[in-house]
Each structure stands twice: as C-alpha cells, then as structure tokens.
Coordinates of C-alpha atoms and ligand atoms in Angstrom, one line a residue:
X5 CA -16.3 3.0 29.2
X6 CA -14.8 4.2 25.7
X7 CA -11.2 3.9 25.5
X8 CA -9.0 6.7 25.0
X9 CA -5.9 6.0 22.7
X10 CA -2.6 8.3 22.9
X11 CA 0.3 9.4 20.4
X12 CA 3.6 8.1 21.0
X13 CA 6.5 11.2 20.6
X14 CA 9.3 11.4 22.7
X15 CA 9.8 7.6 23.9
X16 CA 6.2 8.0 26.4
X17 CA 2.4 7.5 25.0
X18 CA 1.1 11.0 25.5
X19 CA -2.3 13.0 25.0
X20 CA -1.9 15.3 21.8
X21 CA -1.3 19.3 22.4
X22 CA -4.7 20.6 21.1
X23 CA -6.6 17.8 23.8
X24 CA -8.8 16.7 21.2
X25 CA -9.8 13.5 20.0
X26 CA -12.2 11.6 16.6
X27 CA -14.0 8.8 17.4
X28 CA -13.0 5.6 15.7
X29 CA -16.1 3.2 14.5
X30 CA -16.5 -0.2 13.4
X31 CA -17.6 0.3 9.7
X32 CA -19.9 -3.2 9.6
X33 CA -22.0 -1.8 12.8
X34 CA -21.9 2.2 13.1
X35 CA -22.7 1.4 16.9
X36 CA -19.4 -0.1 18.0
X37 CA -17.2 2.5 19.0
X38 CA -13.5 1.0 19.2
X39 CA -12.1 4.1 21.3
X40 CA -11.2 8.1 20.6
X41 CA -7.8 9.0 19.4
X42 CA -6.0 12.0 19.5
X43 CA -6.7 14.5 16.6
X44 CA -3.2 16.0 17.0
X45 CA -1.7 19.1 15.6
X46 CA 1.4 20.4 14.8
X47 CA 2.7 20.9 17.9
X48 CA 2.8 16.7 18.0
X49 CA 4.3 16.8 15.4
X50 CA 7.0 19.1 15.8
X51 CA 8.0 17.2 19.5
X52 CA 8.0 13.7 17.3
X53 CA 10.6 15.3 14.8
X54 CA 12.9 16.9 17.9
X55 CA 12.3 13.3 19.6
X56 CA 13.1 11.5 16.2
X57 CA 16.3 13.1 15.1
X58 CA 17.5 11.7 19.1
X59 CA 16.7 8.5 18.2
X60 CA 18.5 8.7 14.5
X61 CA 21.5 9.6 16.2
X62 CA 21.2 6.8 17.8
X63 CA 19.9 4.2 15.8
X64 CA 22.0 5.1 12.7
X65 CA 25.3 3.8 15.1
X66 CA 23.5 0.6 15.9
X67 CA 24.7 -2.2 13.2
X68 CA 22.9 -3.0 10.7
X69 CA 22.4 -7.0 11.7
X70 CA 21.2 -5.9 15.4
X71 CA 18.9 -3.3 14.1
X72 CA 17.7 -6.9 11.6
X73 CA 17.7 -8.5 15.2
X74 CA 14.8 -6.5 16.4
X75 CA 13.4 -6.6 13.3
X76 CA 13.2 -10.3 13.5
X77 CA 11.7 -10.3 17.2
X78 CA 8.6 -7.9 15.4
X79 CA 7.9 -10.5 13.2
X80 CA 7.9 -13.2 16.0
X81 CA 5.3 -11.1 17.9
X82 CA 3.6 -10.1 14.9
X83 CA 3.6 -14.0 14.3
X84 CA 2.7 -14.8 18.0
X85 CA -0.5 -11.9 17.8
X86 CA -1.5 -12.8 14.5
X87 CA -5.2 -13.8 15.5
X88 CA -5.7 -10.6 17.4
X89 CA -4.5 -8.2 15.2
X90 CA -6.3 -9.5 12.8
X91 CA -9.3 -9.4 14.6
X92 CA -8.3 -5.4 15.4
X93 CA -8.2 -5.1 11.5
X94 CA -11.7 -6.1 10.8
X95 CA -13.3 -4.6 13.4
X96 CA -11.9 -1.1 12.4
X97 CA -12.1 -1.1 8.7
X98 CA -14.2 -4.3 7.7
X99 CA -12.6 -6.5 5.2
X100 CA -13.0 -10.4 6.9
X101 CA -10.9 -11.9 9.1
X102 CA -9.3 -14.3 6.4
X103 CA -7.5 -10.9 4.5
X104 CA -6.6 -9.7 7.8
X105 CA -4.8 -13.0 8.6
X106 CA -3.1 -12.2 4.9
X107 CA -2.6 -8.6 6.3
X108 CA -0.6 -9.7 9.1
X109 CA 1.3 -11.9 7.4
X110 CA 1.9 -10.1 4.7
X111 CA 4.1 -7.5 7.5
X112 CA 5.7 -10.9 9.0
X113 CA 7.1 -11.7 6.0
X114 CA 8.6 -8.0 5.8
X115 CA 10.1 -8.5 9.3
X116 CA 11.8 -11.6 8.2
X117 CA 12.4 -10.0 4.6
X118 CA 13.7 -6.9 6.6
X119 CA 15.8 -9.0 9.3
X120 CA 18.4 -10.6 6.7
X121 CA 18.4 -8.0 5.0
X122 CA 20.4 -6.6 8.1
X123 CA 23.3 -9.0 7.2
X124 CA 23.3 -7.7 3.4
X125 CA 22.6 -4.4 2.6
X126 CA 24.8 -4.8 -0.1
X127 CA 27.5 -2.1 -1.3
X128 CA 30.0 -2.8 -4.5
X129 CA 33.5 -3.1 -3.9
X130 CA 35.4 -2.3 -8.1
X131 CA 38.5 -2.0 -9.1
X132 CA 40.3 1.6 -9.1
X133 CA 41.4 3.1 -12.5
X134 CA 44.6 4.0 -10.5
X135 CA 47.0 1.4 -9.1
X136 CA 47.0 1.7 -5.2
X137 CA 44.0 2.8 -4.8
X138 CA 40.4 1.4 -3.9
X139 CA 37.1 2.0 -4.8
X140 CA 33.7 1.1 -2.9
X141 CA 30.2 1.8 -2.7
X142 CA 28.3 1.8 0.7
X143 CA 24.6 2.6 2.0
X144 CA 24.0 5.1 5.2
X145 CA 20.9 6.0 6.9
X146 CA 19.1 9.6 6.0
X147 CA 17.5 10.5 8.6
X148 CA 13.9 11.3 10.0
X149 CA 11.4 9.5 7.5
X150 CA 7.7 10.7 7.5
X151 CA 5.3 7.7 6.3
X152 CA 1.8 8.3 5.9
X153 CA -0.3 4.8 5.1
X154 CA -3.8 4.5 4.1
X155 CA -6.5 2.4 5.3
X156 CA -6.8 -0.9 3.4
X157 CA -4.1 -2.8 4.4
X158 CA -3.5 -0.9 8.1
X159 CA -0.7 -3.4 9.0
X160 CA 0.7 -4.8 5.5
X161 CA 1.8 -0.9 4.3
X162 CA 3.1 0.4 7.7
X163 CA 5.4 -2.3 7.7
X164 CA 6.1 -2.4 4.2
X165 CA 7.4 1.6 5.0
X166 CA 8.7 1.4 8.6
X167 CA 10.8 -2.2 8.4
X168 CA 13.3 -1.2 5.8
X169 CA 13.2 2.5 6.7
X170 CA 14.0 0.8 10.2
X171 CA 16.4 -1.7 9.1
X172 CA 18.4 0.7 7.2
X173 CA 18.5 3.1 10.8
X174 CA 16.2 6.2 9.6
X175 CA 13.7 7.1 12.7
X176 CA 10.4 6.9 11.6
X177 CA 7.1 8.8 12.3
X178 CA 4.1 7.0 11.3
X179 CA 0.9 8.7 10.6
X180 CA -1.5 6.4 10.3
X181 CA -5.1 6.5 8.2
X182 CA -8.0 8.0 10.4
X183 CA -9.8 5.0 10.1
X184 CA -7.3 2.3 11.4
X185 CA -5.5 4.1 14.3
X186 CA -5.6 0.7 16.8
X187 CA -3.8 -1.6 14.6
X188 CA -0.9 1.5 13.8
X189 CA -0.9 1.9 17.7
X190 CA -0.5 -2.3 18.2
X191 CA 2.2 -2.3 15.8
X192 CA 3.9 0.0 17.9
X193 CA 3.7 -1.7 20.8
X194 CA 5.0 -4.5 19.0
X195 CA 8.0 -2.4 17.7
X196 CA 9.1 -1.4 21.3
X197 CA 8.6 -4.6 23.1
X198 CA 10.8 -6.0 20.4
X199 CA 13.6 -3.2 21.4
X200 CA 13.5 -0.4 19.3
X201 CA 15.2 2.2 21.1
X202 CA 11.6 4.3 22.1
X203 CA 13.0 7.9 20.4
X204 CA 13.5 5.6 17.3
X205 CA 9.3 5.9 16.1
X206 CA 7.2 8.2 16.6
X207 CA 3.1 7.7 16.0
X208 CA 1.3 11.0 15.4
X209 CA -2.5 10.6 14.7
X210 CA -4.7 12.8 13.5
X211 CA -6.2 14.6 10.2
X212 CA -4.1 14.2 6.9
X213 CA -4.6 17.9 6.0
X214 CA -3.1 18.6 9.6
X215 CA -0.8 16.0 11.0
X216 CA -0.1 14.4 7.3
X217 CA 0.8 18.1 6.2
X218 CA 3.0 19.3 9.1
X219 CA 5.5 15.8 8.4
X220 CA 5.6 16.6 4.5
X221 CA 6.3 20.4 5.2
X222 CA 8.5 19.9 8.3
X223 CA 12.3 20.8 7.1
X224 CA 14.2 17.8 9.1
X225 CA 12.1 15.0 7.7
X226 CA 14.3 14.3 4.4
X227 CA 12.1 11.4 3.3
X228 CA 8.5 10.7 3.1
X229 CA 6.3 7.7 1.9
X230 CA 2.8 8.1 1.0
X231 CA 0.0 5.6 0.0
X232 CA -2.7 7.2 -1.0
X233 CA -5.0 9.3 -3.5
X234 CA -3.4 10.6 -6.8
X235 CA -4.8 14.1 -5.3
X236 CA -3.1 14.0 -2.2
X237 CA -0.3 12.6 -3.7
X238 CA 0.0 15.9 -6.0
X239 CA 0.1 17.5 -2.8
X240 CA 2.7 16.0 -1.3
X241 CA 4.9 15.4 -4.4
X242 CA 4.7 18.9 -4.8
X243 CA 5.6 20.0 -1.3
X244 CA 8.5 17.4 -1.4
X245 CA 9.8 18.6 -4.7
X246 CA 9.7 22.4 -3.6
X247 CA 12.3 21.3 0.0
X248 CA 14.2 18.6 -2.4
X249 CA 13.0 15.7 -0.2
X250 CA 13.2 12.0 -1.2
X251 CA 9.7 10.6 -1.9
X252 CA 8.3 7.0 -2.9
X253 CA 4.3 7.7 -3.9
X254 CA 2.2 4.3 -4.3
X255 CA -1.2 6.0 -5.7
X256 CA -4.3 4.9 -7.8
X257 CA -4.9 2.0 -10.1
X258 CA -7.3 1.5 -12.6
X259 CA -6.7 -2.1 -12.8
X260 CA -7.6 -4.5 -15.6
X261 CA -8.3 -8.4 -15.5
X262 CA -8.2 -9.1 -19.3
X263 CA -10.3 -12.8 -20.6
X264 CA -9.6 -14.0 -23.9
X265 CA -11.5 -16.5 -25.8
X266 CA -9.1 -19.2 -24.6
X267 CA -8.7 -18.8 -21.5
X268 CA -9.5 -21.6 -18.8
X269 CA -12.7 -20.0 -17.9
X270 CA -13.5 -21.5 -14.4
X271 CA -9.7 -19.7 -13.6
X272 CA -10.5 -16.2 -14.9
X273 CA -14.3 -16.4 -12.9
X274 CA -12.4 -17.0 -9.9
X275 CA -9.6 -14.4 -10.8
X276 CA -12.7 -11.8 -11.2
X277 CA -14.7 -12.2 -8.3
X278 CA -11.5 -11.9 -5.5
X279 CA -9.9 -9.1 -7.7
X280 CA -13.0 -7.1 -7.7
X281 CA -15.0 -7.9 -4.8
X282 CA -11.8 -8.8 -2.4
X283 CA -11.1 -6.0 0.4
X284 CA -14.9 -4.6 -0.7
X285 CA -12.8 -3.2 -4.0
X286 CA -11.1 -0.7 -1.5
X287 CA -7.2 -2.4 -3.1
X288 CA -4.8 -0.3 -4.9
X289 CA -4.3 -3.2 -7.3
X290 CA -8.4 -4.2 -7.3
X291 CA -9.9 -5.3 -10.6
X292 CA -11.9 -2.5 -11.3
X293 CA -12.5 -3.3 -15.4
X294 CA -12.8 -6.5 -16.8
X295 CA -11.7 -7.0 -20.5
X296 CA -13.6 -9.5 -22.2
X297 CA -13.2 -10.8 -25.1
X298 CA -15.9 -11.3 -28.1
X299 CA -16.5 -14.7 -28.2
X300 CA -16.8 -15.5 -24.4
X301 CA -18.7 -12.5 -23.5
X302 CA -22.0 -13.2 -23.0
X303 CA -20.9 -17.0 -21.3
X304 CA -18.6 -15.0 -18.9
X305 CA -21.0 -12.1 -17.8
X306 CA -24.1 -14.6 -17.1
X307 CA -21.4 -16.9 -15.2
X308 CA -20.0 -13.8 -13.3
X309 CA -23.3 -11.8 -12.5
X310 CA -24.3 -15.8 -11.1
X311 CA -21.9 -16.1 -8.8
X312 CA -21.3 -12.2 -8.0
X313 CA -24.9 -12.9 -6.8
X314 CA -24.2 -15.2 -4.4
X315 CA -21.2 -13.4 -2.8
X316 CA -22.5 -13.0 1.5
X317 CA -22.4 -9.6 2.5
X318 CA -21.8 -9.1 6.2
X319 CA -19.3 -8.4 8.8
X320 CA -15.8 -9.6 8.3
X321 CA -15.6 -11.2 11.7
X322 CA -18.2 -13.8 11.4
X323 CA -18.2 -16.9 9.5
X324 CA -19.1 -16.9 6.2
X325 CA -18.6 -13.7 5.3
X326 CA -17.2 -13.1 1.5
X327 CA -17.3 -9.2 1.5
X328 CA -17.6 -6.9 4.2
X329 CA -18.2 -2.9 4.5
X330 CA -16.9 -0.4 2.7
X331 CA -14.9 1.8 5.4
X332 CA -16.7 5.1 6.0
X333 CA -19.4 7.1 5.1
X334 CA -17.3 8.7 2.6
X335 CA -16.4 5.5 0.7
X336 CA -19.7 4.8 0.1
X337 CA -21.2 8.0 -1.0
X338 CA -18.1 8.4 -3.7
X339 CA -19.3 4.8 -4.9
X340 CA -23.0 5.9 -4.9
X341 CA -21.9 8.9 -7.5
X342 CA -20.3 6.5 -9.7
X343 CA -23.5 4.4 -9.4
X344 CA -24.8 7.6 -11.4
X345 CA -22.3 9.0 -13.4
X346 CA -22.2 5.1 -15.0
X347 CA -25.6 5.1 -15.6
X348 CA -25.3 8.8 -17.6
X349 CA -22.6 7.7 -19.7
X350 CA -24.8 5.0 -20.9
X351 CA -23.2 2.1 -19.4
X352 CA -25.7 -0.9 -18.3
X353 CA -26.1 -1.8 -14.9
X354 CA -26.3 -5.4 -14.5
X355 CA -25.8 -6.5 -11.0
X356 CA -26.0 -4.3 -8.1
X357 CA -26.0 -0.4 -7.4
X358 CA -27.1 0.0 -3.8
X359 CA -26.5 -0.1 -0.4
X360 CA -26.7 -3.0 0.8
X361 CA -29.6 -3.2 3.8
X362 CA -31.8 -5.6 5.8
X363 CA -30.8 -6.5 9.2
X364 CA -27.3 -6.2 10.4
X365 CA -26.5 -4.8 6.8
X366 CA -28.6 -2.0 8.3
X367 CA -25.7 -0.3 10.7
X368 CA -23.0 -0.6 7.9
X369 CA -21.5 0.4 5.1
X370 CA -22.5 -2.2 2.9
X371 CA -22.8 -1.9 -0.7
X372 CA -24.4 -4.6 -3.2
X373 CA -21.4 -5.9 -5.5
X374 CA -22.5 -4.2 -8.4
X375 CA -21.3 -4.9 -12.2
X376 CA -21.8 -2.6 -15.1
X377 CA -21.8 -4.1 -18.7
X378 CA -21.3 -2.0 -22.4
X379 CA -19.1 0.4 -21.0
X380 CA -16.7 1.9 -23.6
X381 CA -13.3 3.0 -23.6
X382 CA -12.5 6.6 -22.5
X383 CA -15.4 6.5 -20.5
X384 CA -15.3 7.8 -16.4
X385 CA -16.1 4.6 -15.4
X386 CA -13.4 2.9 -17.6
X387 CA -11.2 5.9 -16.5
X388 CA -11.6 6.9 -12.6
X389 CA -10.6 5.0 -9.6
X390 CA -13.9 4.1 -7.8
X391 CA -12.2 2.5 -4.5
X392 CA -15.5 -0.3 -3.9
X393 CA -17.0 -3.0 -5.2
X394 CA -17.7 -1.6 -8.8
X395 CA -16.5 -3.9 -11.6
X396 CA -16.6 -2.2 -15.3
X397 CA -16.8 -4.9 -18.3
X398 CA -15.7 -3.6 -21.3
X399 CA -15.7 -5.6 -24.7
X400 CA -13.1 -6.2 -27.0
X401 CA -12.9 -8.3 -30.2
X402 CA -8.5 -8.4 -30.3
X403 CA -5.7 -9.0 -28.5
X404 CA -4.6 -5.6 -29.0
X405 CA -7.2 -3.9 -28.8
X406 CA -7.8 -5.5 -25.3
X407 CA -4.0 -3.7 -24.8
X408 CA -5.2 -0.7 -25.7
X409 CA -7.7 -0.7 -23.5
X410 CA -5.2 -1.4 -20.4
X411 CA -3.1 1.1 -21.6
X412 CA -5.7 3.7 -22.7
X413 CA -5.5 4.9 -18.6
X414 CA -3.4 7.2 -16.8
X415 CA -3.2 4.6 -13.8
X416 CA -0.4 1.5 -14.2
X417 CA -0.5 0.0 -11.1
X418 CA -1.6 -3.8 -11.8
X419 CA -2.6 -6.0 -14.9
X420 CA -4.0 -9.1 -15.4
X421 CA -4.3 -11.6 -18.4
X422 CA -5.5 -14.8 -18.8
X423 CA -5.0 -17.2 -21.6
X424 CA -3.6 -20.5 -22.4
X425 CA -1.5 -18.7 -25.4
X426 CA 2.4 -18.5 -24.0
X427 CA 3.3 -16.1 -26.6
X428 CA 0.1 -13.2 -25.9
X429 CA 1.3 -14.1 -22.1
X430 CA 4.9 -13.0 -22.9
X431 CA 3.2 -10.2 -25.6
X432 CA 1.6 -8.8 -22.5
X433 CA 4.6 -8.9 -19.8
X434 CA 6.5 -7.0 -22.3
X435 CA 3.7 -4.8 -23.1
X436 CA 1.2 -3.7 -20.8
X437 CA 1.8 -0.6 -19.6
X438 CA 1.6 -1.9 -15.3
X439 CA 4.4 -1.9 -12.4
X440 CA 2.6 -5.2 -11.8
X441 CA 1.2 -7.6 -14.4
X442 CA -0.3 -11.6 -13.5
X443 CA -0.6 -14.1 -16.3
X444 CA -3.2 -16.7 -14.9
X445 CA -4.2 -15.1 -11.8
X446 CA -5.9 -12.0 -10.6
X447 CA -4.5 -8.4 -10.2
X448 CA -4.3 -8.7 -6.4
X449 CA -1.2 -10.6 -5.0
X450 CA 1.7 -9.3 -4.5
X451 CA 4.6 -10.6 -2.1
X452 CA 6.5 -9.1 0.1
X453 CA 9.6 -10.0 -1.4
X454 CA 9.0 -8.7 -4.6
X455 CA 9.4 -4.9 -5.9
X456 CA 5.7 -3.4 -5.9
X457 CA 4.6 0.0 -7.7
X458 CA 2.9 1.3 -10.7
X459 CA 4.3 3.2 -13.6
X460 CA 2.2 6.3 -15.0
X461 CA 0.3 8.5 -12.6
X462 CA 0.2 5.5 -10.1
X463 CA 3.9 6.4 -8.7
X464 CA 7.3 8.1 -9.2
X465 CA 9.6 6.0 -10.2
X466 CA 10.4 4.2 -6.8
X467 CA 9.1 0.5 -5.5
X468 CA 8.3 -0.5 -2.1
X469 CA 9.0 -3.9 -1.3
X470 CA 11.9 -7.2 -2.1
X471 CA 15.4 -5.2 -2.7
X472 CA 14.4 -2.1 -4.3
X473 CA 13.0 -0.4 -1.3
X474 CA 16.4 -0.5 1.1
X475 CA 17.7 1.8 -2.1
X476 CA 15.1 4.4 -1.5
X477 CA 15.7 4.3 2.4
X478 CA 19.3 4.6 2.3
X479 CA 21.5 7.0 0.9
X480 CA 24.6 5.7 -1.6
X481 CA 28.1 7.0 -0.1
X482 CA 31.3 6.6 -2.7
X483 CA 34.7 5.6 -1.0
X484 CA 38.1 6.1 -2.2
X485 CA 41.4 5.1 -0.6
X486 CA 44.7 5.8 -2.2
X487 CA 47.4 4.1 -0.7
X488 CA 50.0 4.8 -3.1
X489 CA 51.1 7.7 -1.3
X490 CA 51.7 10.5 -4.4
X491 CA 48.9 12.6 -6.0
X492 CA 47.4 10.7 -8.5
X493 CA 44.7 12.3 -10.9
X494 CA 41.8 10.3 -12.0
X495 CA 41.4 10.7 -16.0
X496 CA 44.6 12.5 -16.4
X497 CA 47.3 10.5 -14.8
X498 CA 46.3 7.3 -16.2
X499 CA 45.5 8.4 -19.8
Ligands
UN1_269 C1 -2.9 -2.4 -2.1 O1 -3.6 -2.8 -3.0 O2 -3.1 -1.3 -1.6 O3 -1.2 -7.4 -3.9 C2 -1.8 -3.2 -1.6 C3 -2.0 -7.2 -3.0 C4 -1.6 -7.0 -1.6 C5 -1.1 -5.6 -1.4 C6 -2.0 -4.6 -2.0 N1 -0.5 -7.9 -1.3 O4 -3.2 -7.1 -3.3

C-alpha cells in the first residue's frame, strides 16, 4: 500500500487544492516507491501565507531565548532520530548512509548554533553625539520567509534556512526539492513536536515552476532563500528585485582542487576522490576541476584514475558503498551530454563515461566516475557546472597560472589548494577569487558555524550559516532616547 504524504498550511497536514500528487522514487532502485506527495498549486500556497502571517504575529512576540528553546529541543530530536533520517535521506536521493549521518548532523549543529544564538542576537548600544540622549541598535523579525532548498543536502540546507529565520521569529514556508519531500516532511514533524507554534511553518510541496513561483511572486513573503540553479536563480532574483524583497541566493560552483609540485601527494589523492566523487558530484562546493601542476601530473592522474577505479558503486544504504546514484533521470542525462560535449572540445576521456550497469546498478541511476584529462581553460567542461561525478584535469606549469585558472570562471563558490608552501597558501586565501577556500583539504566541508557562500555568479552578496545569516533574517531597527528634555538637533546643535 503506497503511502500518501500531505502539506502542512494552516497548523493541520492537509491534501493539496488541485488533489494531485508525483510519485517519489528511490533513485538506487527505480522500483521502490517511498510514497506520492501532493503536487500543490497556488491555492496551497496562498492558505500557507494567510496561515503564516497568524503565526508571525505570534511568534515575533515570543522571546528570542524561548523561540532558541525550541530550537534546542529540534536538535535533541534531530539528535535522537539521527539513524532514521538518515536512512530517509538515502533512500530518497542516494548518497550513502555515512553523508546522511553528516547531513543530519550538519542541521543539529544549526539547532544548537541557532539555540544560543537566542540569548545573543546582538544589537550595539554607542554613545549619543548629544548629551542626554541614547543611542542603540536592535534586530526585529520581518516577516513570512519563503525558502526553497534543493536536493543534495535535504536536511543540512532546510535547517541552515528555517533555524535562524526561526530563531530570529520570521514564519517560514518551506518548499522543499521534488526529489526529497519525506525528509522535509520529518523535519517538520520534528519542528512541531519540539513546540513551534503549528501557524509558525508551513510545508507546500510541489513543482518549482508552480509552488516555488507562487512564494517568490506572492506580495506578503518579504524574504526568500533559494539554493539552487544559476537559471532559476535569475528567476527568482529578478522577481524579488522587481517587489523589493530581501533575497540570499546560494547557486553554482565550478570548484577547483589545485595540486602543486609540493604538495603531500597521498593528502591531495584523498582530497580529490571525496571532493569529486562525494554526494555522486551532485555538491554545490564539489571538485569539479582538478589543477595540476607540471611536474606531478602524470604521477597524480595514473594514482587518481587507480584508485577512482576502485571506488564501489551501489546503493547508499548497504555496506561498502563509496558512491551512490545520481538523483533522477534528469541528473543523469545532463551528465551524459557533458560526456559528449567533452569529448568534442577535444578533451581526453580517461576513466569512465557511462552508466553504470550490471545487476542492481541496473534499476539506478548510476554513473561510472568518469575523469577527463587535457582539458584547457575556457573550455565548457572547465566552464559549466556538470552536478555528477565528472572531474576535469587541467594542467598548469605556475602558481599563477593555476590562479588564473580558478579565477578564469564565473562561479566562486569553493577553492582548494594544496601545498606545503605557507606563503602560496596565504597567496591563495588572499587571492582566489571563492566565498570558500581550503588550504590542505578538499573543497567540500564547511561547518555550520561558519559564514558559507560564493562570490561571482554563485550568490548575492549574503551568507548562510555562523553569524552572518541572523543579519539577513532580521531587520536592523535604530533607537534614540533623549532625555534631556529640550529640542536638541543632531549636527547643528552640537557643532
Ligand atoms: C552544498 O554543497 O550544496 O561543505 C552544501 C559541504 C557541506 C555543505 C555543502 N557541509 O560540502
């Protein structure tokens, strides 16, 4: 009997207004159906907002330590399910149960994060340019926020959105990726058995170009988050910018791991092969080039292609798996063209290029880790974000012309450099041109606590993540008291 999943608007799970539902798969076997959600439409969305604005009112009285309260139960029962949801993870979008368990953790540690952060949320206190007088800075909720998440990490970004947005007593309606709609309906679960007041979030589910575009276009939802696609991004950032609406955008990468004849070799091989074939490839911050250096060239690609080679392929929730599916049909068809479009801008292919099949491998979307030497700069494969398990080596014989290389995209999520040489590694801190860059380690790994975005086309200006996030969710209010009893005129009665 196929379960049938429901929205949650207006504090009660509910069947969406148009009655129709998608069927959600397990990407490593075709076969398993995990249940049918609702494809909503705007109507859903329309009865979140109404529902959301009661909650705000609300929520945006409740202090900002008990809001952190409830904040900190999520991450106890977050803590307390962390084996199931992870489990939920894999089977709906395929990366193994070990990144799961990082998944989950990854939104613990933004409960926690987001539960002290309930006894801070800092505002400045200065001194007056007028005697008698005070002057402080404070932080107030907005309002409805709109967060629309992608696939890859279906627990780690909804919580990286919804805690602080949360914590800082915005509603939220989440609109989750088609492809992980049980883990986005677990979290909610979670959320209200910790006590969020039910009219506080809303989850609509459904299409991007329906539910996605009715929260971006809908007047009362000031602010909106949105992982995803540079395209889609456009979309949105446009829409946003046309009602004035305050938008964080976390978008492509094109991310570089850069090996220099004297790095620690062993490291950087290690670095590689989780960087590019970690999460299938499907990672904002993936190594999708690899930046090699002259003289270790040849020794790293025949020590790379060896142990790329020996990477298991299967699904993430059996042992032994190193790289499971990509997510849909989609995914891999997209990877597929590159497969071509690499091959007719006269880049070799050393390792891989195909589905991968036999047995089990048969009902997914596997795809061989696949490694393409001699590609050049300026290149689509040096160029385009792929989104699978598609590593482009390109060679370099400098320092900076391996920079220029990192540089020469219009993505700047993530960079990478390894070396033994502390003043390249400093060189490259203060020069690549990334939101993110790893000396020593590979271009996946960022912490909760820490601000995470991209400069360039990979953002706008904004960070999810550590501090900088509670700015983008809250709204700066300026107070003045004068206590001196008489009119006194800033910049004229003092000067
Ligand atoms: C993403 O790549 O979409 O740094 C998010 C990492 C993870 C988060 C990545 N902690 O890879």
């Amino acid at each position: 009997m196929t379960k049938t999943f429901s929205n949650f608007i207006g504090g009660q799970w509910r069947a969406p207004s148009t009655g129709e539902y998608f069927e959600n798969h397990n990407p490593a076997d075709q076969r398993d159906l995990i249940g049918r959600f609702p494809a909503s439409g705007v109507a859903d969305v329309e009865a979140a907002v109404a529902s959301a604005q009661r909650g705000f009112a609300v929520w945006k009285r409740t202090p900002a330590p008990a809001r952190g309260d409830v904040l900190r139960r999520v991450g106890d029962l977050l803590a307390s399910r962390k084996e199931e949801l992870a489990d939920i993870m894999t089977r709906e979008m395929g990366k193994p149960l070990a990144e799961t368990r990082g998944d989950v953790q990854e939104g613990i540690d933004t409960a926690y994060y987001a539960a002290t952060e309930g006894r801070r949320l800092f505002g400045h206190t200065v001194p007056s340019e007028l005697a008698n007088k005070w002057a402080m800075s404070m932080r107030r909720p907005i309002g409805v926020a709109g967060l629309i998440t992608p696939f890859n990490f279906p627990l780690a970004i909804p919580t990286w959105k919804a805690f602080p947005a949360l914590l800082c007593g915005n509603a939220v309606i989440l609109k989750p990726a088609e492809d992980v709609p049980h883990t986005a309906t677990v979290l909610v679960e979670i959320l209200l058995e910790a006590g969020i007041p039910p009219e506080v979030i809303q989850l609509v589910h459904g299409m991007g170009e329906v539910v996605g575009k009715a929260i971006v276009e809908h007047p009362q939802v000031p602010v909106i988050s949105f992982t995803g696609s540079t395209e889609t991004g456009r979309f949105v950032g446009e829409t946003c910018g046309r009602m004035h609406k305050r938008l964080s955008l976390e978008m492509g990468g094109k991310n570089a791991q850069i090996v220099l004849d004297d790095a620690d070799l062993d490291l950087a091989l290690d670095g590689v092969l989780w960087g590019a074939f970690g999460t299938t490839g499907q990672r904002c911050t993936a190594t999708s080039r690899l930046v090699l250096q002259n003289g270790i060239h040849d020794t790293f690609i025949d020590r790379l292609v060896q142990r790329a080679k020996a990477l298991r392929l299967g699904d993430g929730r059996k042992a032994g798996t190193d790289v499971g599916p990509l997510v849909n049909a989609a995914s891999r068809d997209k990877v597929e063209r590159y497969i071509t479009i690499g091959r007719e801008q006269g880049a070799t292919l050393t390792l891989g290029g195909e589905r991968a099949t036999g047995g089990d491998l048969d009902h997914g979307f596997f795809f061989q880790p696949t490694i393409f030497t001699g590609v050049t700069a300026g290149s689509r494969l040096d160029q385009e974000e792929i989104f699978g398990p598609v590593l482009s080596v390109i060679r370099v014989s400098s320092v900076d012309e391996a920079f220029a290389v990192n540089n020469g995209v219009r993505y700047g999520l993530s960079s990478s450099i390894y070396t033994r040489d502390v003043n390249v590694a400093f060189r490259a801190l203060q020069d690549l041109d990334n939101g993110i860059t790893y000396v020593n380690a590979p271009t996946i790994g960022a912490e909760a606590h820490m601000p995470f975005g991209g400069v360039k086309e990979t953002g706008n200006g904004h960070r999810e993540g550590g501090w900088e996030v509670y700015e983008f969710y809250s709204e700066t209010k300026v107070g003045y008291v004068d206590y001196s009893g008489a009119l006194q005129r800033a910049q004229i009665d003092n000067y």
